[in-house]
PDB file of C-alpha atoms in Angstrom:
ATOM      1  CA  MET A  26      -0.401   0.491   0.464  1.00  0.00           C
ATOM      2  CA  PRO A  27       1.197   3.749  -0.497  1.00  0.00           C
ATOM      3  CA  LEU A  28       0.863   4.442   2.591  1.00  0.00           C
ATOM      4  CA  GLN A  29       2.846   1.937   5.009  1.00  0.00           C
ATOM      5  CA  PHE A  30       4.058   4.675   8.232  1.00  0.00           C
ATOM      6  CA  LYS A  31       3.393   2.512  10.898  1.00  0.00           C
ATOM      7  CA  SER A  32       6.545   1.178   9.328  1.00  0.00           C
ATOM      8  CA  VAL A  33       8.347   3.920   8.976  1.00  0.00           C
ATOM      9  CA  PHE A  34       8.872   6.160  12.016  1.00  0.00           C
ATOM     10  CA  THR A  35       8.742   3.703  14.487  1.00  0.00           C
ATOM     11  CA  LYS A  36       9.821   4.049  18.081  1.00  0.00           C
ATOM     12  CA  SER A  37      13.041   3.453  17.982  1.00  0.00           C
ATOM     13  CA  ARG A  38      13.426   5.639  15.130  1.00  0.00           C
ATOM     14  CA  THR A  39      11.612   8.965  16.200  1.00  0.00           C
ATOM     15  CA  VAL A  40      13.861   8.619  19.826  1.00  0.00           C
ATOM     16  CA  THR A  41      17.187   8.776  17.783  1.00  0.00           C
ATOM     17  CA  ALA A  42      16.108  11.053  14.840  1.00  0.00           C
ATOM     18  CA  VAL A  43      14.354  13.491  18.451  1.00  0.00           C
ATOM     19  CA  VAL A  44      18.232  12.626  19.832  1.00  0.00           C
ATOM     20  CA  VAL A  45      20.356  13.872  17.091  1.00  0.00           C
ATOM     21  CA  LEU A  46      18.066  17.012  15.806  1.00  0.00           C
ATOM     22  CA  PHE A  47      18.458  18.324  19.499  1.00  0.00           C
ATOM     23  CA  VAL A  48      22.243  17.663  19.335  1.00  0.00           C
ATOM     24  CA  LEU A  49      21.835  19.548  16.486  1.00  0.00           C
ATOM     25  CA  ALA A  50      20.312  22.880  17.742  1.00  0.00           C
ATOM     26  CA  PHE A  51      21.831  22.655  20.229  1.00  0.00           C
ATOM     27  CA  SER A  52      25.432  23.145  18.794  1.00  0.00           C
ATOM     28  CA  LEU A  53      24.260  25.169  16.247  1.00  0.00           C
ATOM     29  CA  HIS A  54      23.756  27.498  18.705  1.00  0.00           C
ATOM     30  CA  VAL A  55      26.719  27.153  21.075  1.00  0.00           C
ATOM     31  CA  PRO A  56      28.825  30.288  19.640  1.00  0.00           C
ATOM     32  CA  MET A  57      25.125  32.455  19.873  1.00  0.00           C
ATOM     33  CA  MET A  58      25.768  31.951  24.063  1.00  0.00           C
ATOM     34  CA  SER A  59      28.841  31.904  24.000  1.00  0.00           C
ATOM     35  CA  MET A  60      29.287  35.782  23.209  1.00  0.00           C
ATOM     36  CA  PHE A  61      27.480  35.792  27.031  1.00  0.00           C
ATOM     37  CA  LYS A  62      28.759  35.631  30.091  1.00  0.00           C
ATOM     38  CA  ILE A  63      28.129  36.011  33.767  1.00  0.00           C
ATOM     39  CA  GLU A  64      28.997  38.859  36.168  1.00  0.00           C
ATOM     40  CA  TRP A  65      29.764  40.056  39.267  1.00  0.00           C
ATOM     41  CA  SER A  66      27.540  44.052  40.269  1.00  0.00           C
ATOM     42  CA  THR A  67      27.385  45.677  43.370  1.00  0.00           C
ATOM     43  CA  GLU A  68      24.479  47.971  44.473  1.00  0.00           C
ATOM     44  CA  PRO A  69      26.388  51.835  46.008  1.00  0.00           C
ATOM     45  CA  GLN A  70      22.745  51.364  48.601  1.00  0.00           C
ATOM     46  CA  SER A  71      22.970  48.103  49.588  1.00  0.00           C
ATOM     47  CA  ASN A  72      26.495  46.847  49.314  1.00  0.00           C
ATOM     48  CA  MET A  73      25.269  43.257  47.874  1.00  0.00           C
ATOM     49  CA  SER A  74      26.501  42.052  45.060  1.00  0.00           C
ATOM     50  CA  PHE A  75      23.579  39.984  42.548  1.00  0.00           C
ATOM     51  CA  PRO A  76      25.444  38.158  39.341  1.00  0.00           C
ATOM     52  CA  HIS A  77      23.570  39.619  36.116  1.00  0.00           C
ATOM     53  CA  LEU A  78      24.373  38.553  31.824  1.00  0.00           C
ATOM     54  CA  ILE A  79      26.413  40.621  29.829  1.00  0.00           C
ATOM     55  CA  ARG A  80      26.242  40.938  26.272  1.00  0.00           C
ATOM     56  CA  GLN A  81      29.827  40.648  24.760  1.00  0.00           C
ATOM     57  CA  SER A  82      29.552  42.466  21.102  1.00  0.00           C
ATOM     58  CA  SER A  83      30.802  40.196  17.995  1.00  0.00           C
ATOM     59  CA  ASN A  84      29.365  40.521  14.723  1.00  0.00           C
ATOM     60  CA  SER A  85      31.557  38.054  12.980  1.00  0.00           C
ATOM     61  CA  ILE A  86      29.013  35.375  15.375  1.00  0.00           C
ATOM     62  CA  VAL A  87      26.136  37.757  14.770  1.00  0.00           C
ATOM     63  CA  ARG A  88      26.256  37.095  11.512  1.00  0.00           C
ATOM     64  CA  PHE A  89      26.639  33.164  11.727  1.00  0.00           C
ATOM     65  CA  ASN A  90      23.298  33.330  13.879  1.00  0.00           C
ATOM     66  CA  ASP A  91      21.454  35.426  11.234  1.00  0.00           C
ATOM     67  CA  MET A  92      22.832  33.443   7.581  1.00  0.00           C
ATOM     68  CA  LEU A  93      22.612  29.782   9.667  1.00  0.00           C
ATOM     69  CA  ASN A  94      20.146  30.069  12.847  1.00  0.00           C
ATOM     70  CA  ARG A  95      17.091  32.080  11.314  1.00  0.00           C
ATOM     71  CA  THR A  96      18.035  31.902   7.439  1.00  0.00           C
ATOM     72  CA  THR A  97      19.623  29.076   5.591  1.00  0.00           C
ATOM     73  CA  PHE A  98      18.275  26.294   8.491  1.00  0.00           C
ATOM     74  CA  PRO A  99      14.320  28.379   8.355  1.00  0.00           C
ATOM     75  CA  TRP A 100      14.653  28.843   4.394  1.00  0.00           C
ATOM     76  CA  ILE A 101      16.133  24.313   4.612  1.00  0.00           C
ATOM     77  CA  ASN A 102      12.987  23.220   6.566  1.00  0.00           C
ATOM     78  CA  PHE A 103      10.932  24.855   4.902  1.00  0.00           C
ATOM     79  CA  ILE A 104      11.056  23.564   1.662  1.00  0.00           C
ATOM     80  CA  ILE A 105      11.629  19.859   3.341  1.00  0.00           C
ATOM     81  CA  MET A 106       8.057  20.415   4.812  1.00  0.00           C
ATOM     82  CA  ILE A 107       6.579  21.498   2.169  1.00  0.00           C
ATOM     83  CA  ALA A 108       7.765  18.780  -0.419  1.00  0.00           C
ATOM     84  CA  CYS A 109       6.856  16.504   2.799  1.00  0.00           C
ATOM     85  CA  VAL A 110       3.184  17.731   2.627  1.00  0.00           C
ATOM     86  CA  ALA A 111       2.895  16.857  -1.381  1.00  0.00           C
ATOM     87  CA  THR A 112       5.011  13.795  -0.600  1.00  0.00           C
ATOM     88  CA  ILE A 113       1.370  13.404   1.732  1.00  0.00           C
ATOM     89  CA  LYS A 114      -1.318  14.520  -0.274  1.00  0.00           C
ATOM     90  CA  LEU A 115       0.324  11.956  -3.687  1.00  0.00           C
ATOM     91  CA  LYS A 116       0.511   8.992  -1.259  1.00  0.00           C
ATOM     92  CA  LEU A 117      -2.831  10.109  -0.354  1.00  0.00           C
ATOM     93  CA  TYR A 118      -4.037   9.736  -3.969  1.00  0.00           C
ATOM     94  CA  GLN A 119      -1.835   6.908  -4.957  1.00  0.00           C
ATOM     95  CA  SER A 120      -3.757   4.699  -1.655  1.00  0.00           C
ATOM     96  CA  SER A 121      -7.358   6.206  -3.067  1.00  0.00           C
ATOM     97  CA  LEU A 122      -6.559   4.694  -5.969  1.00  0.00           C
ATOM     98  CA  VAL A 123      -5.076   1.311  -4.843  1.00  0.00           C
ATOM     99  CA  ARG A 124      -8.783   1.036  -2.365  1.00  0.00           C
ATOM    100  CA  ARG A 125     -10.794   2.540  -4.933  1.00  0.00           C
ATOM    101  CA  PRO A 126     -11.520  -1.431  -7.250  1.00  0.00           C
ATOM    102  CA  GLN A 127     -10.846  -3.328  -4.118  1.00  0.00           C
ATOM    103  CA  THR A 128     -13.910  -1.387  -2.333  1.00  0.00           C
ATOM    104  CA  SER A 129     -15.471  -2.089  -5.361  1.00  0.00           C
ATOM    105  CA  ILE A 130     -15.833  -6.214  -4.734  1.00  0.00           C
ATOM    106  CA  SER A 131     -18.212  -7.681  -3.458  1.00  0.00           C
ATOM    107  CA  THR A 132     -18.223 -11.405  -1.273  1.00  0.00           C
ATOM    108  CA  SER A 133     -20.796 -13.083   0.582  1.00  0.00           C
ATOM    109  CA  ASP A 134     -18.410 -14.728   2.850  1.00  0.00           C
ATOM    110  CA  PRO A 135     -19.168 -12.234   5.673  1.00  0.00           C
ATOM    111  CA  LYS A 136     -15.828 -13.444   7.285  1.00  0.00           C
ATOM    112  CA  GLN A 137     -14.833 -11.457   4.406  1.00  0.00           C
ATOM    113  CA  VAL A 138     -17.618  -8.702   4.497  1.00  0.00           C
ATOM    114  CA  ASN A 139     -16.150  -8.176   8.067  1.00  0.00           C
ATOM    115  CA  LYS A 140     -12.612  -7.855   7.974  1.00  0.00           C
ATOM    116  CA  GLY A 141     -13.114  -5.549   4.797  1.00  0.00           C
ATOM    117  CA  LEU A 142     -15.935  -3.286   7.283  1.00  0.00           C
ATOM    118  CA  GLU A 143     -12.007  -3.726   9.704  1.00  0.00           C
ATOM    119  CA  ASP A 144      -9.775  -2.413   7.139  1.00  0.00           C
ATOM    120  CA  GLN A 145     -12.317   0.463   6.114  1.00  0.00           C
ATOM    121  CA  GLY A 146     -12.769   1.475   9.499  1.00  0.00           C
ATOM    122  CA  ARG A 147      -9.012   1.999  10.250  1.00  0.00           C
ATOM    123  CA  SER A 148      -7.956   2.924   6.888  1.00  0.00           C
ATOM    124  CA  SER A 149     -11.211   5.958   7.455  1.00  0.00           C
ATOM    125  CA  LYS A 150      -9.861   6.217  10.815  1.00  0.00           C
ATOM    126  CA  ASP A 151      -5.414   5.862  10.167  1.00  0.00           C
ATOM    127  CA  LEU A 152      -6.058   8.849   6.692  1.00  0.00           C
ATOM    128  CA  ARG A 153      -8.342  11.271   9.918  1.00  0.00           C
ATOM    129  CA  VAL A 154      -5.177  11.863  11.407  1.00  0.00           C
ATOM    130  CA  ILE A 155      -3.177  12.262   8.496  1.00  0.00           C
ATOM    131  CA  GLN A 156      -5.441  15.144   7.188  1.00  0.00           C
ATOM    132  CA  SER A 157      -4.796  16.730  10.600  1.00  0.00           C
ATOM    133  CA  VAL A 158      -1.674  16.098   9.785  1.00  0.00           C
ATOM    134  CA  VAL A 159      -1.239  17.779   6.456  1.00  0.00           C
ATOM    135  CA  LEU A 160      -3.493  20.280   8.193  1.00  0.00           C
ATOM    136  CA  ILE A 161      -0.883  21.291  11.391  1.00  0.00           C
ATOM    137  CA  CYS A 162       1.776  20.829   8.548  1.00  0.00           C
ATOM    138  CA  CYS A 163      -0.236  23.894   6.068  1.00  0.00           C
ATOM    139  CA  ILE A 164      -0.353  26.459   9.194  1.00  0.00           C
ATOM    140  CA  PHE A 165       3.082  26.386  10.220  1.00  0.00           C
ATOM    141  CA  ILE A 166       4.559  26.838   7.004  1.00  0.00           C
ATOM    142  CA  VAL A 167       1.790  29.997   6.712  1.00  0.00           C
ATOM    143  CA  SER A 168       2.910  31.375   9.716  1.00  0.00           C
ATOM    144  CA  GLN A 169       5.962  30.490   9.252  1.00  0.00           C
ATOM    145  CA  LEU A 170       6.470  32.387   5.288  1.00  0.00           C
ATOM    146  CA  PRO A 171       6.616  35.870   7.480  1.00  0.00           C
ATOM    147  CA  PHE A 172       9.396  35.088   9.386  1.00  0.00           C
ATOM    148  CA  LEU A 173      11.423  33.794   6.728  1.00  0.00           C
ATOM    149  CA  VAL A 174      11.053  36.975   4.927  1.00  0.00           C
ATOM    150  CA  TYR A 175      12.455  39.001   7.462  1.00  0.00           C
ATOM    151  CA  SER A 176      14.961  37.002   8.360  1.00  0.00           C
ATOM    152  CA  THR A 177      15.698  36.787   4.984  1.00  0.00           C
ATOM    153  CA  GLY A 178      15.492  40.721   4.381  1.00  0.00           C
ATOM    154  CA  ARG A 179      17.852  41.610   7.276  1.00  0.00           C
ATOM    155  CA  LEU A 180      20.575  39.409   6.279  1.00  0.00           C
ATOM    156  CA  ILE A 181      20.153  41.260   2.396  1.00  0.00           C
ATOM    157  CA  ASN A 182      19.495  44.717   3.828  1.00  0.00           C
ATOM    158  CA  PRO A 183      21.627  46.012   6.741  1.00  0.00           C
ATOM    159  CA  GLU A 184      19.475  48.880   6.702  1.00  0.00           C
ATOM    160  CA  PHE A 185      16.890  46.174   7.793  1.00  0.00           C
ATOM    161  CA  ASP A 186      17.137  46.321  11.630  1.00  0.00           C
ATOM    162  CA  ILE A 187      16.643  47.939  14.947  1.00  0.00           C
ATOM    163  CA  HIS A 188      17.525  51.382  14.741  1.00  0.00           C
ATOM    164  CA  LYS A 189      18.305  51.501  11.421  1.00  0.00           C
ATOM    165  CA  SER A 190      16.754  53.625   8.484  1.00  0.00           C
ATOM    166  CA  LEU A 191      13.622  50.643   8.329  1.00  0.00           C
ATOM    167  CA  THR A 192      13.313  50.737  12.111  1.00  0.00           C
ATOM    168  CA  ASN A 193       9.060  50.814  11.729  1.00  0.00           C
ATOM    169  CA  LEU A 194       9.309  49.389   8.456  1.00  0.00           C
ATOM    170  CA  PHE A 195      11.374  46.293  10.329  1.00  0.00           C
ATOM    171  CA  TYR A 196       8.396  46.465  14.030  1.00  0.00           C
ATOM    172  CA  ILE A 197       5.744  45.860  11.064  1.00  0.00           C
ATOM    173  CA  PHE A 198       7.351  42.694   9.884  1.00  0.00           C
ATOM    174  CA  THR A 199       8.069  41.312  13.451  1.00  0.00           C
ATOM    175  CA  THR A 200       5.020  42.114  14.645  1.00  0.00           C
ATOM    176  CA  ILE A 201       3.807  40.529  11.444  1.00  0.00           C
ATOM    177  CA  SER A 202       5.561  37.058  11.945  1.00  0.00           C
ATOM    178  CA  GLN A 203       4.957  37.418  15.799  1.00  0.00           C
ATOM    179  CA  THR A 204       1.575  37.476  15.319  1.00  0.00           C
ATOM    180  CA  PHE A 205       1.306  34.526  12.968  1.00  0.00           C
ATOM    181  CA  SER A 206       3.069  32.454  15.858  1.00  0.00           C
ATOM    182  CA  TYR A 207       0.805  32.647  17.890  1.00  0.00           C
ATOM    183  CA  LEU A 208      -1.611  31.828  16.102  1.00  0.00           C
ATOM    184  CA  ASN A 209      -0.321  29.011  14.894  1.00  0.00           C
ATOM    185  CA  ALA A 210      -0.215  28.046  17.710  1.00  0.00           C
ATOM    186  CA  SER A 211      -4.006  29.047  18.641  1.00  0.00           C
ATOM    187  CA  VAL A 212      -5.292  27.425  15.595  1.00  0.00           C
ATOM    188  CA  ASN A 213      -3.079  23.865  16.816  1.00  0.00           C
ATOM    189  CA  ILE A 214      -5.980  23.479  19.016  1.00  0.00           C
ATOM    190  CA  PHE A 215      -9.078  23.754  16.830  1.00  0.00           C
ATOM    191  CA  VAL A 216      -7.593  20.802  14.401  1.00  0.00           C
ATOM    192  CA  TYR A 217      -6.591  18.368  17.384  1.00  0.00           C
ATOM    193  CA  TYR A 218     -10.205  18.699  18.267  1.00  0.00           C
ATOM    194  CA  ASN A 219     -12.084  18.581  15.098  1.00  0.00           C
ATOM    195  CA  TYR A 220      -9.337  15.096  14.235  1.00  0.00           C
ATOM    196  CA  ASN A 221      -8.736  13.379  17.746  1.00  0.00           C
ATOM    197  CA  SER A 222     -11.535  11.841  19.754  1.00  0.00           C
ATOM    198  CA  LYS A 223      -9.272  10.964  22.766  1.00  0.00           C
ATOM    199  CA  TYR A 224      -8.358  15.286  22.697  1.00  0.00           C
ATOM    200  CA  ARG A 225     -11.805  16.548  22.264  1.00  0.00           C
ATOM    201  CA  SER A 226     -13.064  13.915  24.938  1.00  0.00           C
ATOM    202  CA  ILE A 227     -10.683  14.830  27.938  1.00  0.00           C
ATOM    203  CA  PHE A 228     -11.116  19.215  26.456  1.00  0.00           C
ATOM    204  CA  LEU A 229     -14.045  19.134  27.412  1.00  0.00           C
ATOM    205  CA  SER A 230     -14.236  16.627  29.755  1.00  0.00           C
ATOM    206  CA  MET A 231     -10.950  19.898  32.105  1.00  0.00           C
ATOM    207  CA  THR A 232     -13.613  22.374  31.264  1.00  0.00           C
ATOM    208  CA  ASN A 233     -16.957  21.112  31.698  1.00  0.00           C
ATOM    209  CA  LEU A 234     -17.700  21.917  28.431  1.00  0.00           C
ATOM    210  CA  GLY A 235     -19.824  18.738  27.913  1.00  0.00           C
ATOM    211  CA  SER A 236     -19.656  14.610  28.883  1.00  0.00           C
ATOM    212  CA  PRO A 237     -16.959  13.062  27.106  1.00  0.00           C
ATOM    213  CA  MET A 238     -17.286  11.763  24.271  1.00  0.00           C
ATOM    214  CA  LYS A 239     -16.681   7.551  23.360  1.00  0.00           C
ATOM    215  CA  ASN A 240     -14.093   7.455  21.062  1.00  0.00           C
TER     216      ASN A 240
END
C-alpha cells in the first residue's frame, strides 16, 4: 500500500531523530551562547553583589547566527516540509486509487465482509490522522513565512534592522511574524479538537463544556 507510516516512523527511529535534531540545534546555538557571560555587580545603596548577564559584542558570531540559524536552516526546513506535505498528498491519492477497486469487489463470505469493514474502519481512522498532520503542517508553513521573509530581508539589507533606517518596517514585519506564531499555536487546538476524539473528550471534560465523548 502507498501509505506505510507505521512501519517507517517506528519508536526507535523517532527517538533517534529527536536526539540527533536536539544535539544539532544545540551545537548550532553554542557560538551565540558563547557571547554571554555572567558578571557580578555591587549595588551601591545596599552594598550587595548580584550576578547579571552581559552580552559581548561579536559581529562575526551574530552574522553566523543570522545566516545559518535564522535564514539558511529555516528555509531548508520550510522547503522540506512543503515537499513532505506534497508527498503525503500524492500518497493519499495513490492510496485512494489502490483502495477503490478493492471496495468495488463484493463477496458473500461473511468473514471477508467483516474483514473488509474492519480494514475500512482502520483506513478511515488513519486517513483522519494523516489529514490532521497535513493541516497542521500547512498552518505551520503559512505562519512561518513572515519570519522567513523578514529574516532574509535583514540578511540582505543591513538597514532592515533595529536602530537603522528601516526600523519601522522591521518592527512591522516582526510584529506580523509574532502574530502568525501566536495564531499557529492557537489554531492547532481546534485542529486537534476536530480530528482527535480522545483529545476532544479530555478537552470537554476539563473545561466542563459537555460530557466526555466516547471514542
